[in-house]
JSON list of C-alpha atoms in Angstrom, two decimals:
[
{"chain": "A", "resi": 1, "resn": "MET", "atom": "CA", "xyz": [99.07, 83.95, -47.40]},
{"chain": "A", "resi": 2, "resn": "SER", "atom": "CA", "xyz": [98.53, 86.16, -50.93]},
{"chain": "A", "resi": 3, "resn": "GLN", "atom": "CA", "xyz": [96.94, 84.09, -53.70]},
{"chain": "A", "resi": 4, "resn": "PRO", "atom": "CA", "xyz": [100.20, 83.11, -55.40]},
{"chain": "A", "resi": 5, "resn": "SER", "atom": "CA", "xyz": [102.09, 82.37, -52.63]},
{"chain": "A", "resi": 6, "resn": "GLN", "atom": "CA", "xyz": [98.84, 79.59, -52.20]},
{"chain": "A", "resi": 7, "resn": "HIS", "atom": "CA", "xyz": [99.47, 78.72, -55.33]},
{"chain": "A", "resi": 8, "resn": "VAL", "atom": "CA", "xyz": [102.89, 78.02, -55.54]},
{"chain": "A", "resi": 9, "resn": "SER", "atom": "CA", "xyz": [102.30, 76.17, -52.13]},
{"chain": "A", "resi": 10, "resn": "ASN", "atom": "CA", "xyz": [100.29, 73.89, -53.61]},
{"chain": "A", "resi": 11, "resn": "GLN", "atom": "CA", "xyz": [102.14, 72.73, -56.36]},
{"chain": "A", "resi": 12, "resn": "LEU", "atom": "CA", "xyz": [104.92, 71.93, -53.96]},
{"chain": "A", "resi": 13, "resn": "LEU", "atom": "CA", "xyz": [101.98, 69.73, -51.60]},
{"chain": "A", "resi": 14, "resn": "HIS", "atom": "CA", "xyz": [101.23, 68.00, -55.56]},
{"chain": "A", "resi": 15, "resn": "GLN", "atom": "CA", "xyz": [105.02, 67.62, -56.07]},
{"chain": "A", "resi": 16, "resn": "MET", "atom": "CA", "xyz": [105.55, 65.91, -52.31]},
{"chain": "A", "resi": 17, "resn": "ILE", "atom": "CA", "xyz": [102.51, 63.83, -52.72]},
{"chain": "A", "resi": 18, "resn": "ARG", "atom": "CA", "xyz": [103.74, 62.64, -56.24]},
{"chain": "A", "resi": 19, "resn": "LYS", "atom": "CA", "xyz": [106.90, 61.33, -54.52]},
{"chain": "A", "resi": 20, "resn": "GLU", "atom": "CA", "xyz": [105.31, 59.12, -52.25]},
{"chain": "A", "resi": 21, "resn": "ASN", "atom": "CA", "xyz": [106.74, 56.14, -53.80]},
{"chain": "A", "resi": 22, "resn": "THR", "atom": "CA", "xyz": [110.24, 57.77, -53.42]},
{"chain": "A", "resi": 23, "resn": "TYR", "atom": "CA", "xyz": [109.34, 57.76, -50.09]},
{"chain": "A", "resi": 24, "resn": "LYS", "atom": "CA", "xyz": [109.09, 54.04, -49.68]},
{"chain": "A", "resi": 25, "resn": "ALA", "atom": "CA", "xyz": [111.68, 53.13, -51.78]},
{"chain": "A", "resi": 26, "resn": "GLY", "atom": "CA", "xyz": [114.30, 52.53, -48.43]},
{"chain": "A", "resi": 27, "resn": "ILE", "atom": "CA", "xyz": [111.81, 50.38, -46.68]},
{"chain": "A", "resi": 28, "resn": "ARG", "atom": "CA", "xyz": [111.38, 48.28, -50.03]},
{"chain": "A", "resi": 29, "resn": "GLU", "atom": "CA", "xyz": [115.36, 47.72, -49.94]},
{"chain": "A", "resi": 30, "resn": "ASN", "atom": "CA", "xyz": [115.06, 47.05, -45.89]},
{"chain": "A", "resi": 31, "resn": "HIS", "atom": "CA", "xyz": [111.79, 44.50, -46.76]},
{"chain": "A", "resi": 32, "resn": "ASP", "atom": "CA", "xyz": [114.54, 42.67, -50.23]},
{"chain": "A", "resi": 33, "resn": "LEU", "atom": "CA", "xyz": [117.17, 43.08, -48.18]},
{"chain": "A", "resi": 34, "resn": "ALA", "atom": "CA", "xyz": [115.85, 41.35, -45.02]},
{"chain": "A", "resi": 35, "resn": "CYS", "atom": "CA", "xyz": [113.86, 38.80, -46.90]},
{"chain": "A", "resi": 36, "resn": "THR", "atom": "CA", "xyz": [117.84, 37.58, -48.31]},
{"chain": "A", "resi": 37, "resn": "LEU", "atom": "CA", "xyz": [118.67, 37.40, -45.68]},
{"chain": "A", "resi": 38, "resn": "ALA", "atom": "CA", "xyz": [115.56, 35.46, -43.46]},
{"chain": "A", "resi": 39, "resn": "GLN", "atom": "CA", "xyz": [116.31, 32.56, -46.53]},
{"chain": "A", "resi": 40, "resn": "ARG", "atom": "CA", "xyz": [120.36, 32.43, -45.62]},
{"chain": "A", "resi": 41, "resn": "LEU", "atom": "CA", "xyz": [118.78, 31.79, -42.28]},
{"chain": "A", "resi": 42, "resn": "SER", "atom": "CA", "xyz": [116.07, 29.80, -42.37]},
{"chain": "A", "resi": 43, "resn": "LYS", "atom": "CA", "xyz": [116.04, 25.47, -41.67]},
{"chain": "A", "resi": 44, "resn": "GLY", "atom": "CA", "xyz": [118.61, 24.17, -43.23]},
{"chain": "A", "resi": 45, "resn": "GLY", "atom": "CA", "xyz": [119.89, 27.57, -44.83]},
{"chain": "A", "resi": 46, "resn": "GLN", "atom": "CA", "xyz": [123.52, 28.99, -46.38]},
{"chain": "A", "resi": 47, "resn": "LEU", "atom": "CA", "xyz": [124.23, 30.37, -42.95]},
{"chain": "A", "resi": 48, "resn": "GLU", "atom": "CA", "xyz": [122.47, 28.14, -40.77]},
{"chain": "A", "resi": 49, "resn": "SER", "atom": "CA", "xyz": [125.14, 25.97, -39.41]},
{"chain": "A", "resi": 50, "resn": "LEU", "atom": "CA", "xyz": [127.75, 28.75, -39.27]},
{"chain": "A", "resi": 51, "resn": "LEU", "atom": "CA", "xyz": [126.09, 30.55, -36.94]},
{"chain": "A", "resi": 52, "resn": "LYS", "atom": "CA", "xyz": [124.86, 27.45, -35.06]},
{"chain": "A", "resi": 53, "resn": "GLU", "atom": "CA", "xyz": [123.96, 28.92, -31.25]},
{"chain": "A", "resi": 54, "resn": "ASN", "atom": "CA", "xyz": [123.57, 32.36, -32.41]},
{"chain": "A", "resi": 55, "resn": "ILE", "atom": "CA", "xyz": [121.16, 32.16, -34.94]},
{"chain": "A", "resi": 56, "resn": "GLY", "atom": "CA", "xyz": [118.09, 31.77, -32.82]},
{"chain": "A", "resi": 57, "resn": "GLU", "atom": "CA", "xyz": [119.18, 36.07, -31.93]},
{"chain": "A", "resi": 58, "resn": "TYR", "atom": "CA", "xyz": [119.54, 36.96, -35.45]},
{"chain": "A", "resi": 59, "resn": "ARG", "atom": "CA", "xyz": [116.68, 35.55, -36.54]},
{"chain": "A", "resi": 60, "resn": "GLU", "atom": "CA", "xyz": [114.45, 37.57, -33.53]},
{"chain": "A", "resi": 61, "resn": "LYS", "atom": "CA", "xyz": [116.68, 40.50, -34.83]},
{"chain": "A", "resi": 62, "resn": "LEU", "atom": "CA", "xyz": [115.78, 39.98, -38.31]},
{"chain": "A", "resi": 63, "resn": "LYS", "atom": "CA", "xyz": [111.80, 39.75, -37.24]},
{"chain": "A", "resi": 64, "resn": "GLU", "atom": "CA", "xyz": [112.83, 43.43, -35.39]},
{"chain": "A", "resi": 65, "resn": "LEU", "atom": "CA", "xyz": [113.95, 44.94, -38.61]},
{"chain": "A", "resi": 66, "resn": "SER", "atom": "CA", "xyz": [110.46, 43.87, -40.70]},
{"chain": "A", "resi": 67, "resn": "GLU", "atom": "CA", "xyz": [107.98, 45.91, -37.39]},
{"chain": "A", "resi": 68, "resn": "LYS", "atom": "CA", "xyz": [110.32, 49.03, -37.67]},
{"chain": "A", "resi": 69, "resn": "ASN", "atom": "CA", "xyz": [109.73, 49.16, -41.87]},
{"chain": "A", "resi": 70, "resn": "VAL", "atom": "CA", "xyz": [105.93, 48.19, -40.95]},
{"chain": "A", "resi": 71, "resn": "LEU", "atom": "CA", "xyz": [105.94, 50.66, -38.67]},
{"chain": "A", "resi": 72, "resn": "HIS", "atom": "CA", "xyz": [108.07, 53.50, -41.61]},
{"chain": "A", "resi": 73, "resn": "GLU", "atom": "CA", "xyz": [105.87, 52.41, -43.87]},
{"chain": "A", "resi": 74, "resn": "ARG", "atom": "CA", "xyz": [102.68, 53.84, -41.96]},
{"chain": "A", "resi": 75, "resn": "LYS", "atom": "CA", "xyz": [104.19, 56.61, -41.27]},
{"chain": "A", "resi": 76, "resn": "VAL", "atom": "CA", "xyz": [104.90, 57.73, -44.81]},
{"chain": "A", "resi": 77, "resn": "ASN", "atom": "CA", "xyz": [101.64, 56.82, -44.72]},
{"chain": "A", "resi": 78, "resn": "ALA", "atom": "CA", "xyz": [100.34, 59.31, -42.60]},
{"chain": "A", "resi": 79, "resn": "PHE", "atom": "CA", "xyz": [102.59, 61.77, -43.85]},
{"chain": "A", "resi": 80, "resn": "VAL", "atom": "CA", "xyz": [101.14, 61.40, -47.64]},
{"chain": "A", "resi": 81, "resn": "GLY", "atom": "CA", "xyz": [97.82, 61.32, -46.03]},
{"chain": "A", "resi": 82, "resn": "GLY", "atom": "CA", "xyz": [98.75, 64.77, -44.31]},
{"chain": "A", "resi": 83, "resn": "LEU", "atom": "CA", "xyz": [99.49, 66.07, -47.23]},
{"chain": "A", "resi": 84, "resn": "ASN", "atom": "CA", "xyz": [96.60, 65.46, -48.98]},
{"chain": "A", "resi": 85, "resn": "ARG", "atom": "CA", "xyz": [94.44, 66.02, -46.72]},
{"chain": "A", "resi": 86, "resn": "ILE", "atom": "CA", "xyz": [95.88, 69.45, -46.38]},
{"chain": "A", "resi": 87, "resn": "SER", "atom": "CA", "xyz": [95.32, 70.24, -50.61]},
{"chain": "A", "resi": 88, "resn": "SER", "atom": "CA", "xyz": [92.18, 68.77, -49.87]},
{"chain": "A", "resi": 89, "resn": "GLN", "atom": "CA", "xyz": [91.36, 72.30, -48.57]},
{"chain": "A", "resi": 90, "resn": "SER", "atom": "CA", "xyz": [89.49, 74.95, -50.71]},
{"chain": "A", "resi": 91, "resn": "GLU", "atom": "CA", "xyz": [90.21, 77.76, -48.20]},
{"chain": "A", "resi": 92, "resn": "GLU", "atom": "CA", "xyz": [93.52, 79.95, -47.35]},
{"chain": "A", "resi": 93, "resn": "ILE", "atom": "CA", "xyz": [96.08, 78.73, -45.06]},
{"chain": "A", "resi": 94, "resn": "GLU", "atom": "CA", "xyz": [97.54, 81.01, -42.98]},
{"chain": "A", "resi": 95, "resn": "ASP", "atom": "CA", "xyz": [100.47, 78.55, -41.28]},
{"chain": "A", "resi": 96, "resn": "TYR", "atom": "CA", "xyz": [101.06, 75.30, -43.85]},
{"chain": "A", "resi": 97, "resn": "SER", "atom": "CA", "xyz": [103.41, 73.59, -40.69]},
{"chain": "A", "resi": 98, "resn": "SER", "atom": "CA", "xyz": [101.49, 73.53, -37.92]},
{"chain": "A", "resi": 99, "resn": "LEU", "atom": "CA", "xyz": [98.19, 72.31, -40.40]},
{"chain": "A", "resi": 100, "resn": "LEU", "atom": "CA", "xyz": [100.44, 69.93, -41.51]},
{"chain": "A", "resi": 101, "resn": "LYS", "atom": "CA", "xyz": [101.63, 69.07, -37.86]},
{"chain": "A", "resi": 102, "resn": "GLU", "atom": "CA", "xyz": [97.96, 68.46, -36.50]},
{"chain": "A", "resi": 103, "resn": "SER", "atom": "CA", "xyz": [97.04, 66.36, -40.20]},
{"chain": "A", "resi": 104, "resn": "ILE", "atom": "CA", "xyz": [100.09, 64.14, -39.65]},
{"chain": "A", "resi": 105, "resn": "ASP", "atom": "CA", "xyz": [98.74, 63.75, -36.47]},
{"chain": "A", "resi": 106, "resn": "ALA", "atom": "CA", "xyz": [95.27, 62.89, -37.47]},
{"chain": "A", "resi": 107, "resn": "GLU", "atom": "CA", "xyz": [96.84, 60.55, -39.76]},
{"chain": "A", "resi": 108, "resn": "MET", "atom": "CA", "xyz": [98.80, 58.23, -37.64]},
{"chain": "A", "resi": 109, "resn": "LYS", "atom": "CA", "xyz": [95.77, 58.41, -34.51]},
{"chain": "A", "resi": 110, "resn": "GLN", "atom": "CA", "xyz": [93.39, 56.58, -37.89]},
{"chain": "A", "resi": 111, "resn": "LEU", "atom": "CA", "xyz": [96.00, 53.96, -39.32]},
{"chain": "A", "resi": 112, "resn": "GLN", "atom": "CA", "xyz": [96.38, 53.31, -35.17]},
{"chain": "A", "resi": 113, "resn": "ARG", "atom": "CA", "xyz": [92.59, 52.67, -35.20]},
{"chain": "A", "resi": 114, "resn": "ASN", "atom": "CA", "xyz": [92.61, 50.94, -38.70]},
{"chain": "A", "resi": 115, "resn": "SER", "atom": "CA", "xyz": [95.28, 49.20, -38.56]},
{"chain": "A", "resi": 116, "resn": "ILE", "atom": "CA", "xyz": [95.85, 45.38, -37.60]},
{"chain": "A", "resi": 117, "resn": "GLU", "atom": "CA", "xyz": [98.38, 44.23, -35.61]},
{"chain": "A", "resi": 118, "resn": "ILE", "atom": "CA", "xyz": [102.02, 44.24, -37.25]},
{"chain": "A", "resi": 119, "resn": "HIS", "atom": "CA", "xyz": [102.35, 40.26, -37.06]},
{"chain": "A", "resi": 120, "resn": "GLN", "atom": "CA", "xyz": [99.78, 40.22, -39.46]},
{"chain": "A", "resi": 121, "resn": "GLU", "atom": "CA", "xyz": [101.18, 42.86, -42.22]},
{"chain": "A", "resi": 122, "resn": "LYS", "atom": "CA", "xyz": [102.21, 41.32, -45.63]},
{"chain": "A", "resi": 123, "resn": "MET", "atom": "CA", "xyz": [105.98, 42.57, -44.68]},
{"chain": "A", "resi": 124, "resn": "TYR", "atom": "CA", "xyz": [105.84, 41.23, -41.47]},
{"chain": "A", "resi": 125, "resn": "LEU", "atom": "CA", "xyz": [105.11, 37.80, -42.67]},
{"chain": "A", "resi": 126, "resn": "ASP", "atom": "CA", "xyz": [106.87, 38.04, -45.93]},
{"chain": "A", "resi": 127, "resn": "THR", "atom": "CA", "xyz": [110.02, 37.80, -43.61]},
{"chain": "A", "resi": 128, "resn": "CYS", "atom": "CA", "xyz": [108.36, 34.61, -41.51]},
{"chain": "A", "resi": 129, "resn": "LEU", "atom": "CA", "xyz": [107.62, 32.86, -44.75]},
{"chain": "A", "resi": 130, "resn": "LYS", "atom": "CA", "xyz": [111.57, 33.03, -45.86]},
{"chain": "A", "resi": 131, "resn": "LEU", "atom": "CA", "xyz": [112.77, 31.84, -41.87]},
{"chain": "A", "resi": 132, "resn": "GLY", "atom": "CA", "xyz": [110.83, 28.37, -42.89]},
{"chain": "A", "resi": 133, "resn": "GLU", "atom": "CA", "xyz": [108.10, 29.67, -39.24]},
{"chain": "A", "resi": 134, "resn": "ILE", "atom": "CA", "xyz": [105.58, 29.55, -41.63]},
{"chain": "A", "resi": 135, "resn": "SER", "atom": "CA", "xyz": [104.25, 28.14, -44.78]},
{"chain": "A", "resi": 136, "resn": "ALA", "atom": "CA", "xyz": [102.67, 29.96, -47.57]},
{"chain": "A", "resi": 137, "resn": "ALA", "atom": "CA", "xyz": [99.50, 28.76, -46.67]},
{"chain": "A", "resi": 138, "resn": "ASN", "atom": "CA", "xyz": [99.47, 29.37, -43.95]},
{"chain": "A", "resi": 139, "resn": "GLN", "atom": "CA", "xyz": [100.94, 33.07, -45.03]},
{"chain": "A", "resi": 140, "resn": "ASP", "atom": "CA", "xyz": [97.87, 33.44, -47.40]},
{"chain": "A", "resi": 141, "resn": "ASP", "atom": "CA", "xyz": [95.26, 32.64, -44.17]},
{"chain": "A", "resi": 142, "resn": "GLU", "atom": "CA", "xyz": [96.65, 35.12, -42.65]},
{"chain": "A", "resi": 143, "resn": "LEU", "atom": "CA", "xyz": [96.44, 37.75, -45.68]},
{"chain": "A", "resi": 144, "resn": "GLU", "atom": "CA", "xyz": [93.13, 36.64, -45.96]},
{"chain": "A", "resi": 145, "resn": "VAL", "atom": "CA", "xyz": [92.19, 37.40, -42.77]},
{"chain": "A", "resi": 146, "resn": "MET", "atom": "CA", "xyz": [93.61, 40.52, -43.07]},
{"chain": "A", "resi": 147, "resn": "GLU", "atom": "CA", "xyz": [92.17, 41.81, -45.74]},
{"chain": "A", "resi": 148, "resn": "ALA", "atom": "CA", "xyz": [88.26, 40.64, -44.99]},
{"chain": "A", "resi": 149, "resn": "VAL", "atom": "CA", "xyz": [89.02, 42.46, -41.20]},
{"chain": "A", "resi": 150, "resn": "SER", "atom": "CA", "xyz": [90.14, 45.58, -43.52]},
{"chain": "A", "resi": 151, "resn": "THR", "atom": "CA", "xyz": [87.45, 45.62, -45.59]},
{"chain": "A", "resi": 152, "resn": "VAL", "atom": "CA", "xyz": [83.27, 46.73, -44.34]},
{"chain": "A", "resi": 153, "resn": "SER", "atom": "CA", "xyz": [81.46, 46.06, -47.53]},
{"chain": "A", "resi": 154, "resn": "LEU", "atom": "CA", "xyz": [82.82, 45.06, -51.13]},
{"chain": "A", "resi": 155, "resn": "LYS", "atom": "CA", "xyz": [79.76, 47.17, -52.37]},
{"chain": "A", "resi": 156, "resn": "CYS", "atom": "CA", "xyz": [80.20, 50.38, -54.01]},
{"chain": "A", "resi": 157, "resn": "PRO", "atom": "CA", "xyz": [78.87, 54.11, -51.90]},
{"chain": "A", "resi": 158, "resn": "ILE", "atom": "CA", "xyz": [77.96, 55.17, -54.92]},
{"chain": "A", "resi": 159, "resn": "THR", "atom": "CA", "xyz": [76.80, 52.16, -57.34]},
{"chain": "A", "resi": 160, "resn": "ALA", "atom": "CA", "xyz": [75.58, 49.55, -53.99]},
{"chain": "A", "resi": 161, "resn": "MET", "atom": "CA", "xyz": [76.67, 47.06, -56.15]},
{"chain": "A", "resi": 162, "resn": "LEU", "atom": "CA", "xyz": [79.73, 44.92, -55.82]},
{"chain": "A", "resi": 163, "resn": "LEU", "atom": "CA", "xyz": [82.96, 46.51, -56.68]},
{"chain": "A", "resi": 164, "resn": "GLN", "atom": "CA", "xyz": [84.65, 47.11, -59.95]},
{"chain": "A", "resi": 165, "resn": "GLU", "atom": "CA", "xyz": [88.17, 47.98, -60.35]},
{"chain": "A", "resi": 166, "resn": "PRO", "atom": "CA", "xyz": [88.32, 49.03, -56.25]},
{"chain": "A", "resi": 167, "resn": "VAL", "atom": "CA", "xyz": [89.80, 52.51, -55.84]},
{"chain": "A", "resi": 168, "resn": "ARG", "atom": "CA", "xyz": [90.48, 54.08, -52.17]},
{"chain": "A", "resi": 169, "resn": "ASN", "atom": "CA", "xyz": [90.70, 57.82, -51.27]},
{"chain": "A", "resi": 170, "resn": "LYS", "atom": "CA", "xyz": [94.25, 58.00, -49.82]},
{"chain": "A", "resi": 171, "resn": "VAL", "atom": "CA", "xyz": [92.35, 60.98, -47.46]},
{"chain": "A", "resi": 172, "resn": "CYS", "atom": "CA", "xyz": [89.39, 59.55, -45.97]},
{"chain": "A", "resi": 173, "resn": "HIS", "atom": "CA", "xyz": [90.18, 55.84, -47.16]},
{"chain": "A", "resi": 174, "resn": "HIS", "atom": "CA", "xyz": [86.76, 55.07, -48.06]},
{"chain": "A", "resi": 175, "resn": "VAL", "atom": "CA", "xyz": [86.72, 52.68, -51.50]},
{"chain": "A", "resi": 176, "resn": "TYR", "atom": "CA", "xyz": [84.65, 53.47, -54.52]},
{"chain": "A", "resi": 177, "resn": "SER", "atom": "CA", "xyz": [84.05, 51.62, -58.02]},
{"chain": "A", "resi": 178, "resn": "LYS", "atom": "CA", "xyz": [86.80, 53.53, -60.82]},
{"chain": "A", "resi": 179, "resn": "HIS", "atom": "CA", "xyz": [84.00, 54.33, -63.00]},
{"chain": "A", "resi": 180, "resn": "ALA", "atom": "CA", "xyz": [81.79, 54.75, -60.57]},
{"chain": "A", "resi": 181, "resn": "ILE", "atom": "CA", "xyz": [83.48, 57.43, -58.66]},
{"chain": "A", "resi": 182, "resn": "GLN", "atom": "CA", "xyz": [85.07, 59.12, -61.97]},
{"chain": "A", "resi": 183, "resn": "GLN", "atom": "CA", "xyz": [81.19, 60.02, -62.99]},
{"chain": "A", "resi": 184, "resn": "TYR", "atom": "CA", "xyz": [80.73, 61.35, -59.84]},
{"chain": "A", "resi": 185, "resn": "LEU", "atom": "CA", "xyz": [82.85, 63.60, -59.42]},
{"chain": "A", "resi": 186, "resn": "GLN", "atom": "CA", "xyz": [82.05, 66.08, -62.31]},
{"chain": "A", "resi": 187, "resn": "ARG", "atom": "CA", "xyz": [78.97, 66.29, -60.47]},
{"chain": "A", "resi": 188, "resn": "ASN", "atom": "CA", "xyz": [79.95, 66.29, -56.89]},
{"chain": "A", "resi": 189, "resn": "ARG", "atom": "CA", "xyz": [83.18, 66.33, -54.66]},
{"chain": "A", "resi": 190, "resn": "LYS", "atom": "CA", "xyz": [81.47, 65.29, -51.48]},
{"chain": "A", "resi": 191, "resn": "CYS", "atom": "CA", "xyz": [82.84, 61.61, -49.88]},
{"chain": "A", "resi": 192, "resn": "PRO", "atom": "CA", "xyz": [79.62, 59.45, -51.24]},
{"chain": "A", "resi": 193, "resn": "CYS", "atom": "CA", "xyz": [80.52, 57.97, -47.55]},
{"chain": "A", "resi": 194, "resn": "VAL", "atom": "CA", "xyz": [77.50, 59.13, -45.74]},
{"chain": "A", "resi": 195, "resn": "GLY", "atom": "CA", "xyz": [79.20, 61.15, -42.77]},
{"chain": "A", "resi": 196, "resn": "CYS", "atom": "CA", "xyz": [82.72, 61.48, -44.52]},
{"chain": "A", "resi": 197, "resn": "GLY", "atom": "CA", "xyz": [84.27, 64.48, -43.77]},
{"chain": "A", "resi": 198, "resn": "ASN", "atom": "CA", "xyz": [86.30, 64.65, -46.82]},
{"chain": "A", "resi": 199, "resn": "THR", "atom": "CA", "xyz": [84.83, 67.32, -48.56]},
{"chain": "A", "resi": 200, "resn": "ASN", "atom": "CA", "xyz": [86.92, 68.24, -51.78]},
{"chain": "A", "resi": 201, "resn": "VAL", "atom": "CA", "xyz": [87.34, 64.70, -53.10]},
{"chain": "A", "resi": 202, "resn": "THR", "atom": "CA", "xyz": [89.67, 64.97, -56.04]},
{"chain": "A", "resi": 203, "resn": "LEU", "atom": "CA", "xyz": [91.43, 61.90, -59.03]},
{"chain": "A", "resi": 204, "resn": "SER", "atom": "CA", "xyz": [94.25, 62.28, -56.83]},
{"chain": "A", "resi": 205, "resn": "GLN", "atom": "CA", "xyz": [93.31, 61.24, -54.14]},
{"chain": "A", "resi": 206, "resn": "LEU", "atom": "CA", "xyz": [91.99, 57.76, -54.92]},
{"chain": "A", "resi": 207, "resn": "GLU", "atom": "CA", "xyz": [94.61, 54.86, -55.41]},
{"chain": "A", "resi": 208, "resn": "ASP", "atom": "CA", "xyz": [94.62, 51.03, -56.69]},
{"chain": "A", "resi": 209, "resn": "ASP", "atom": "CA", "xyz": [93.12, 49.15, -54.32]},
{"chain": "A", "resi": 210, "resn": "MET", "atom": "CA", "xyz": [94.51, 45.56, -54.84]},
{"chain": "A", "resi": 211, "resn": "ALA", "atom": "CA", "xyz": [93.74, 44.00, -51.17]},
{"chain": "A", "resi": 212, "resn": "THR", "atom": "CA", "xyz": [89.89, 45.11, -51.75]},
{"chain": "A", "resi": 213, "resn": "ALA", "atom": "CA", "xyz": [90.16, 44.19, -55.68]},
{"chain": "A", "resi": 214, "resn": "ARG", "atom": "CA", "xyz": [91.68, 40.54, -54.44]},
{"chain": "A", "resi": 215, "resn": "LEU", "atom": "CA", "xyz": [88.54, 39.81, -51.93]},
{"chain": "A", "resi": 216, "resn": "VAL", "atom": "CA", "xyz": [86.15, 41.64, -55.27]},
{"chain": "A", "resi": 217, "resn": "ARG", "atom": "CA", "xyz": [87.39, 38.53, -57.18]},
{"chain": "A", "resi": 218, "resn": "ARG", "atom": "CA", "xyz": [87.39, 35.50, -54.53]},
{"chain": "A", "resi": 219, "resn": "GLU", "atom": "CA", "xyz": [83.64, 37.02, -53.78]},
{"chain": "A", "resi": 220, "resn": "GLN", "atom": "CA", "xyz": [83.22, 36.69, -57.78]},
{"chain": "A", "resi": 221, "resn": "ILE", "atom": "CA", "xyz": [84.63, 33.07, -58.21]},
{"chain": "A", "resi": 222, "resn": "LYS", "atom": "CA", "xyz": [82.27, 32.67, -55.01]},
{"chain": "A", "resi": 223, "resn": "LEU", "atom": "CA", "xyz": [79.39, 33.84, -56.23]},
{"chain": "A", "resi": 224, "resn": "GLN", "atom": "CA", "xyz": [79.98, 32.40, -59.89]},
{"chain": "A", "resi": 225, "resn": "GLN", "atom": "CA", "xyz": [80.10, 29.18, -58.17]},
{"chain": "A", "resi": 226, "resn": "GLN", "atom": "CA", "xyz": [76.36, 29.23, -55.57]},
{"chain": "A", "resi": 227, "resn": "GLN", "atom": "CA", "xyz": [75.27, 30.22, -59.37]},
{"chain": "A", "resi": 228, "resn": "LYS", "atom": "CA", "xyz": [76.51, 27.29, -60.66]},
{"chain": "A", "resi": 229, "resn": "GLN", "atom": "CA", "xyz": [75.34, 24.97, -57.94]},
{"chain": "A", "resi": 230, "resn": "MET", "atom": "CA", "xyz": [72.05, 26.29, -57.92]},
{"chain": "A", "resi": 231, "resn": "SER", "atom": "CA", "xyz": [71.87, 25.85, -61.61]},
{"chain": "A", "resi": 232, "resn": "GLN", "atom": "CA", "xyz": [73.06, 21.90, -60.56]},
{"chain": "A", "resi": 233, "resn": "ASN", "atom": "CA", "xyz": [70.31, 21.89, -57.71]},
{"chain": "A", "resi": 234, "resn": "ALA", "atom": "CA", "xyz": [67.76, 22.91, -60.72]},
{"chain": "A", "resi": 235, "resn": "THR", "atom": "CA", "xyz": [68.57, 20.13, -62.84]},
{"chain": "A", "resi": 236, "resn": "ASP", "atom": "CA", "xyz": [68.73, 17.79, -60.90]},
{"chain": "A", "resi": 237, "resn": "LEU", "atom": "CA", "xyz": [65.65, 18.26, -59.17]},
{"chain": "A", "resi": 238, "resn": "ALA", "atom": "CA", "xyz": [64.39, 18.79, -62.94]},
{"chain": "A", "resi": 239, "resn": "ASP", "atom": "CA", "xyz": [66.03, 14.91, -63.74]},
{"chain": "A", "resi": 240, "resn": "ASP", "atom": "CA", "xyz": [64.07, 14.20, -60.58]},
{"chain": "A", "resi": 241, "resn": "ASP", "atom": "CA", "xyz": [60.99, 15.21, -61.50]},
{"chain": "A", "resi": 242, "resn": "ASP", "atom": "CA", "xyz": [61.52, 13.17, -64.84]},
{"chain": "A", "resi": 243, "resn": "ASP", "atom": "CA", "xyz": [61.98, 10.61, -63.80]},
{"chain": "A", "resi": 244, "resn": "ASP", "atom": "CA", "xyz": [58.79, 10.12, -61.29]},
{"chain": "A", "resi": 245, "resn": "GLU", "atom": "CA", "xyz": [56.46, 10.32, -63.72]},
{"chain": "A", "resi": 246, "resn": "ALA", "atom": "CA", "xyz": [57.69, 8.21, -66.16]}
]
């Protein structure tokens, strides 16, 4: 492929990547609709007395819709991830269609390996919450387990310290502190995680990782509480020593 054609193709790739939210708009609309209907189909909801014996069937159909929404979102993530894989390659590309298919397949396999169960995904839990099948507390517990499982470490691979403003790489899925990776990319393009094959990390590959940010906040609160408890224990010990001397 000639240099101008390569440039045009790269421009198209980046345009397609930037439309990720557009691709997911229909999924979000379906999810909002499912939640609205779920609330009306919940115990004591507007439609319970009207549908009577058929209400169980409709509730199951709504949960099936939520499962499909989760799967569709994963496919979009795989598609965008495949585009990012291609855009990160520095060598000339001869066959974009074949490479895109291979990249999407690779992303989908990685998602299947790393993803949690569909029934633990937030969209599915949202629907169950609106149906009244789980409580808000149970949903929080499920999400906490989900986030804990999906996050291997809360330490930045660059600073080796607790993550600050975590961002996730959409190509290799590694997480870094935002400022640290920005500084790192000024001198190196290889992903800082040991063994990672992503050798051309760019700022466009990075996105805010809100799930990890929530875990970081919880970890910070836990550390603060531990520090406070240690200080309190030290104070109590000092008071005990003063009492003994008296």
